[in-house]
């Protein structure tokens, strides 16, 4: 398959979008492009759409309209005054937020990318609202049965004893080679810690994953029969050495999703989009461009 020559990186704009379910903060590139990709971020403390997708947005925006919203309860999006408790209730809120967000932008169908917890939300969106989505890419996704490991438990339990040092240790788990980060690990940890300690962010996050936390992994699971009914073309991307969400989750999805392929990066942990940024971008670009050639 011959790939078109990439154009110049596109600037990223940041704006608020008012929806039926509240205010959503959006990072957007390639606003003039007709084909849209919705990018859903993960669940680490202090996480945001920008922290997950800052390397991808400018380059993929040369071809697609790239939409990276903060989930309600994260970063700069709205924080409920009386937040729900537990991942199950939050999951319903996030699914409603995203469908309202697409309605507010007048988008009937988009491609979908989900990272980690965002992968589970992508699966639930595809199951509940299948006509809203074209192709789906999932990276290090939850949403299937697995036993929570101590590192994910520590990430979701960050506020038990929060500190910059703890944040630095956790950020190091996300990469097989932490030196691949474009910034110093200590700088990233300080930025994420400051974001996590915002009063509204902390209040929301502490209601999402209270102990015991295995129940929140289980709440994200989409039943096998629902997975088997997802007919969208799906691309799974996973780091072989993922310390947060094991490769077995993608192997499980490989067995259950009907139209699916899997790409595994060796010597890679949870942040494939950062450790293998160029290859990750090419995988997504080629996968989504297939739709235009059908």
Coordinates of C-alpha atoms in Angstrom, one line a residue:
X1 CA 0.0 0.0 0.0
X2 CA 1.5 3.3 -1.1
X3 CA 1.2 6.0 1.6
X4 CA 0.7 9.6 0.6
X5 CA 3.5 11.9 1.5
X6 CA 2.8 13.6 4.8
X7 CA 2.1 17.3 4.8
X8 CA 3.3 19.9 7.3
X9 CA 2.4 19.3 11.0
X10 CA -0.8 21.1 11.9
X11 CA -1.2 23.5 14.8
X12 CA -3.3 22.3 17.8
X13 CA -6.1 24.4 19.1
X14 CA -7.6 24.2 22.6
X15 CA -11.3 25.1 23.2
X16 CA -14.3 24.4 25.3
X17 CA -17.3 22.6 23.8
X18 CA -20.7 23.0 25.4
X19 CA -22.8 19.8 25.3
X20 CA -26.1 18.5 26.7
X21 CA -24.1 16.8 29.5
X22 CA -21.8 19.7 30.3
X23 CA -18.6 21.3 29.2
X24 CA -15.9 19.3 27.5
X25 CA -12.3 20.6 27.0
X26 CA -11.0 19.8 23.5
X27 CA -7.6 19.6 21.9
X28 CA -8.1 19.6 18.1
X29 CA -5.9 19.6 15.0
X30 CA -6.7 19.4 11.3
X31 CA -10.1 21.2 11.7
X32 CA -10.6 21.5 8.0
X33 CA -10.3 17.8 7.2
X34 CA -13.5 15.9 6.4
X35 CA -12.6 12.6 8.1
X36 CA -12.5 12.7 11.9
X37 CA -10.7 10.7 14.6
X38 CA -11.8 10.7 18.2
X39 CA -8.9 10.0 20.6
X40 CA -9.8 8.9 24.2
X41 CA -7.1 9.1 26.9
X42 CA -6.2 6.9 29.8
X43 CA -6.8 7.0 33.6
X44 CA -3.6 7.9 35.4
X45 CA -3.7 10.6 38.0
X46 CA -3.2 14.0 36.4
X47 CA -3.9 12.5 32.9
X48 CA -5.4 14.5 30.2
X49 CA -6.0 14.2 26.5
X50 CA -3.0 16.5 25.9
X51 CA -0.6 14.4 28.0
X52 CA -1.7 11.3 26.0
X53 CA -1.9 12.7 22.5
X54 CA 0.4 15.7 22.3
X55 CA 2.9 14.0 19.9
X56 CA 0.2 12.5 17.6
X57 CA -2.1 15.5 17.2
X58 CA 0.1 17.7 15.0
X59 CA 1.3 15.0 12.6
X60 CA -2.0 13.1 12.2
X61 CA -3.8 16.4 11.8
X62 CA -2.3 16.8 8.3
X63 CA -4.9 14.2 7.0
X64 CA -7.6 13.9 9.6
X65 CA -9.6 16.1 11.9
X66 CA -8.2 14.9 15.3
X67 CA -10.4 15.4 18.4
X68 CA -8.9 14.7 21.8
X69 CA -11.3 15.6 24.6
X70 CA -10.7 15.5 28.3
X71 CA -13.1 13.1 30.0
X72 CA -15.5 14.7 32.5
X73 CA -13.7 14.5 35.9
X74 CA -10.3 14.8 34.3
X75 CA -8.1 17.9 33.6
X76 CA -9.9 20.9 32.2
X77 CA -13.3 19.3 31.4
X78 CA -16.3 19.7 33.7
X79 CA -16.1 18.2 37.2
X80 CA -19.5 17.2 38.7
X81 CA -20.4 18.8 42.0
X82 CA -21.7 15.5 43.3
X83 CA -19.5 13.0 41.4
X84 CA -20.7 9.4 41.1
X85 CA -18.8 6.7 42.9
X86 CA -17.1 3.8 41.2
X87 CA -16.0 3.1 37.7
X88 CA -19.3 1.6 36.6
X89 CA -21.2 4.9 37.2
X90 CA -18.4 7.0 35.7
X91 CA -18.3 4.8 32.6
X92 CA -22.0 5.5 31.9
X93 CA -21.2 9.2 32.4
X94 CA -18.2 9.1 30.0
X95 CA -20.2 7.3 27.3
X96 CA -23.0 9.9 27.5
X97 CA -20.4 12.7 27.5
X98 CA -18.8 11.4 24.3
X99 CA -22.1 10.9 22.4
X100 CA -23.3 14.4 23.5
X101 CA -19.9 15.8 22.4
X102 CA -20.2 14.3 18.9
X103 CA -23.8 15.7 18.7
X104 CA -22.6 19.1 19.7
X105 CA -20.0 19.1 16.9
X106 CA -22.5 17.7 14.4
X107 CA -20.4 14.6 13.7
X108 CA -22.5 11.5 12.7
X109 CA -19.6 9.0 12.4
X110 CA -15.9 9.1 13.3
X111 CA -13.0 6.8 13.7
X112 CA -12.2 5.9 17.3
X113 CA -8.9 5.4 19.3
X114 CA -8.9 4.4 22.9
X115 CA -5.9 4.2 25.3
X116 CA -6.1 2.0 28.3
X117 CA -9.3 3.0 30.2
X118 CA -10.1 4.9 27.0
X119 CA -10.0 1.6 25.3
X120 CA -12.8 0.2 27.5
X121 CA -14.8 3.3 26.9
X122 CA -14.3 2.9 23.2
X123 CA -15.6 -0.7 23.4
X124 CA -18.7 0.4 25.3
X125 CA -19.3 3.2 22.8
X126 CA -19.0 0.8 19.9
X127 CA -21.3 -1.6 21.5
X128 CA -24.0 0.9 22.6
X129 CA -23.8 3.2 19.6
X130 CA -22.3 1.2 16.7
X131 CA -23.5 3.5 14.0
X132 CA -21.5 6.4 15.3
X133 CA -18.1 4.9 14.6
X134 CA -16.1 3.6 11.5
X135 CA -12.8 2.0 12.5
X136 CA -11.5 1.4 16.0
X137 CA -7.9 1.3 17.4
X138 CA -7.3 0.1 20.9
X139 CA -3.9 0.4 22.7
X140 CA -3.2 -1.4 26.0
X141 CA -6.9 -1.6 26.5
X142 CA -8.9 -2.7 29.5
X143 CA -12.5 -3.8 29.1
X144 CA -11.9 -7.5 29.3
X145 CA -11.4 -9.8 32.3
X146 CA -8.0 -9.7 34.0
X147 CA -6.5 -9.7 37.5
X148 CA -5.4 -6.2 38.5
X149 CA -1.6 -6.1 39.1
X150 CA 0.0 -4.1 42.0
X151 CA 1.2 -1.3 39.6
X152 CA -2.3 -0.5 38.3
X153 CA -3.6 -0.7 41.8
X154 CA -1.0 1.8 42.9
X155 CA -1.8 4.1 40.0
X156 CA -5.6 4.1 40.8
X157 CA -4.7 4.4 44.5
X158 CA -2.3 7.3 44.0
X159 CA -4.1 9.6 46.5
X160 CA -3.6 7.2 49.4
X161 CA -0.2 8.9 49.8
X162 CA 0.5 11.3 47.0
X163 CA 4.0 12.7 46.3
X164 CA 6.2 13.8 43.5
X165 CA 8.5 10.8 44.1
X166 CA 5.6 8.4 43.9
X167 CA 4.5 10.1 40.6
X168 CA 8.0 9.8 39.2
X169 CA 8.1 6.1 40.0
X170 CA 4.7 5.5 38.4
X171 CA 5.6 7.5 35.2
X172 CA 8.7 5.2 34.9
X173 CA 6.4 2.2 34.7
X174 CA 4.7 3.5 31.6
X175 CA 7.9 3.2 29.4
X176 CA 10.3 0.4 28.8
X177 CA 12.9 3.0 28.3
X178 CA 12.0 6.1 30.3
X179 CA 14.8 8.0 28.4
X180 CA 12.6 8.0 25.3
X181 CA 10.5 10.8 26.9
X182 CA 11.2 14.1 25.2
X183 CA 11.3 15.8 28.6
X184 CA 13.2 14.9 31.7
X185 CA 11.3 12.3 33.8
X186 CA 11.4 14.5 36.8
X187 CA 9.9 17.4 34.9
X188 CA 7.1 15.1 33.6
X189 CA 6.5 13.9 37.1
X190 CA 6.3 17.4 38.6
X191 CA 3.8 18.5 35.8
X192 CA 1.6 15.4 36.3
X193 CA 1.7 15.8 40.1
X194 CA 0.7 19.4 39.9
X195 CA -2.1 18.5 37.6
X196 CA -3.2 15.7 39.8
X197 CA -3.3 17.9 43.0
X198 CA -5.7 20.3 41.5
X199 CA -8.6 20.3 44.0
X200 CA -11.3 19.5 41.4
X201 CA -9.2 16.8 39.7
X202 CA -8.4 15.2 43.0
X203 CA -12.1 15.2 44.2
X204 CA -13.3 13.6 41.0
X205 CA -10.5 11.0 40.8
X206 CA -10.9 9.8 44.3
X207 CA -14.5 8.8 43.6
X208 CA -13.6 6.8 40.4
X209 CA -11.5 3.9 41.8
X210 CA -11.9 3.6 45.6
X211 CA -10.5 0.4 47.2
X212 CA -10.9 -2.5 46.7
X213 CA -10.0 -1.7 43.1
X214 CA -10.4 -5.1 41.3
X215 CA -14.2 -4.3 41.1
X216 CA -13.5 -1.3 38.9
X217 CA -11.5 -3.5 36.4
X218 CA -14.5 -5.8 36.4
X219 CA -16.9 -3.0 35.9
X220 CA -15.2 -2.0 32.7
X221 CA -15.6 -5.5 31.2
X222 CA -17.7 -5.8 28.1
X223 CA -19.3 -9.3 27.9
X224 CA -18.1 -11.8 25.3
X225 CA -21.4 -11.8 23.4
X226 CA -21.2 -8.0 23.1
X227 CA -17.6 -8.1 21.9
X228 CA -18.5 -10.7 19.3
X229 CA -21.2 -8.3 17.9
X230 CA -18.7 -5.4 17.3
X231 CA -18.3 -5.6 13.6
X232 CA -16.1 -2.5 13.1
X233 CA -12.6 -3.2 11.8
X234 CA -10.4 -3.1 14.9
X235 CA -6.7 -2.6 15.3
X236 CA -5.1 -3.7 18.6
X237 CA -1.7 -2.2 19.7
X238 CA 0.1 -3.3 22.8
X239 CA 3.5 -3.3 24.3
X240 CA 4.9 -6.8 25.0
X241 CA 6.4 -5.6 28.3
X242 CA 3.4 -3.6 29.5
X243 CA 3.6 -3.2 33.3
X244 CA 0.2 -1.7 33.7
X245 CA -2.2 -3.6 31.5
X246 CA -0.9 -7.1 30.4
X247 CA -0.6 -8.1 26.8
X248 CA -3.1 -10.9 27.6
X249 CA -6.0 -8.3 27.4
X250 CA -5.3 -7.7 23.7
X251 CA -4.8 -11.5 23.1
X252 CA -8.3 -11.9 24.6
X253 CA -9.7 -9.2 22.3
X254 CA -8.0 -10.9 19.4
X255 CA -10.1 -14.0 20.1
X256 CA -13.4 -12.2 20.6
X257 CA -13.6 -9.3 18.1
X258 CA -14.7 -10.5 14.6
X259 CA -12.7 -8.1 12.4
X260 CA -9.4 -7.6 14.2
X261 CA -5.7 -7.4 13.8
X262 CA -2.9 -7.1 16.5
X263 CA 0.4 -5.3 16.5
X264 CA 2.8 -5.9 19.4
X265 CA 5.9 -3.8 20.1
X266 CA 8.7 -5.6 21.9
X267 CA 10.7 -3.7 24.5
X268 CA 7.7 -1.5 25.1
X269 CA 5.5 -0.9 28.1
X270 CA 2.2 1.0 28.3
X271 CA 2.8 4.1 26.3
X272 CA 3.2 2.8 22.8
X273 CA 2.2 6.2 21.4
X274 CA 5.3 7.8 23.1
X275 CA 7.9 5.0 23.0
X276 CA 7.2 4.3 19.3
X277 CA 5.7 7.5 18.3
X278 CA 6.6 7.4 14.6
X279 CA 5.6 3.7 14.1
X280 CA 2.4 4.3 16.1
X281 CA 1.4 7.2 13.9
X282 CA 2.0 5.2 10.8
X283 CA -0.1 2.3 12.0
X284 CA -3.0 4.5 12.7
X285 CA -2.7 6.5 9.5
X286 CA -2.6 3.4 7.3
X287 CA -5.4 1.7 9.2
X288 CA -7.8 4.6 8.9
X289 CA -6.8 5.4 5.3
X290 CA -8.0 1.9 4.4
X291 CA -11.5 3.1 4.9
X292 CA -11.2 5.7 2.2
X293 CA -9.9 3.1 -0.3
X294 CA -12.8 0.6 0.2

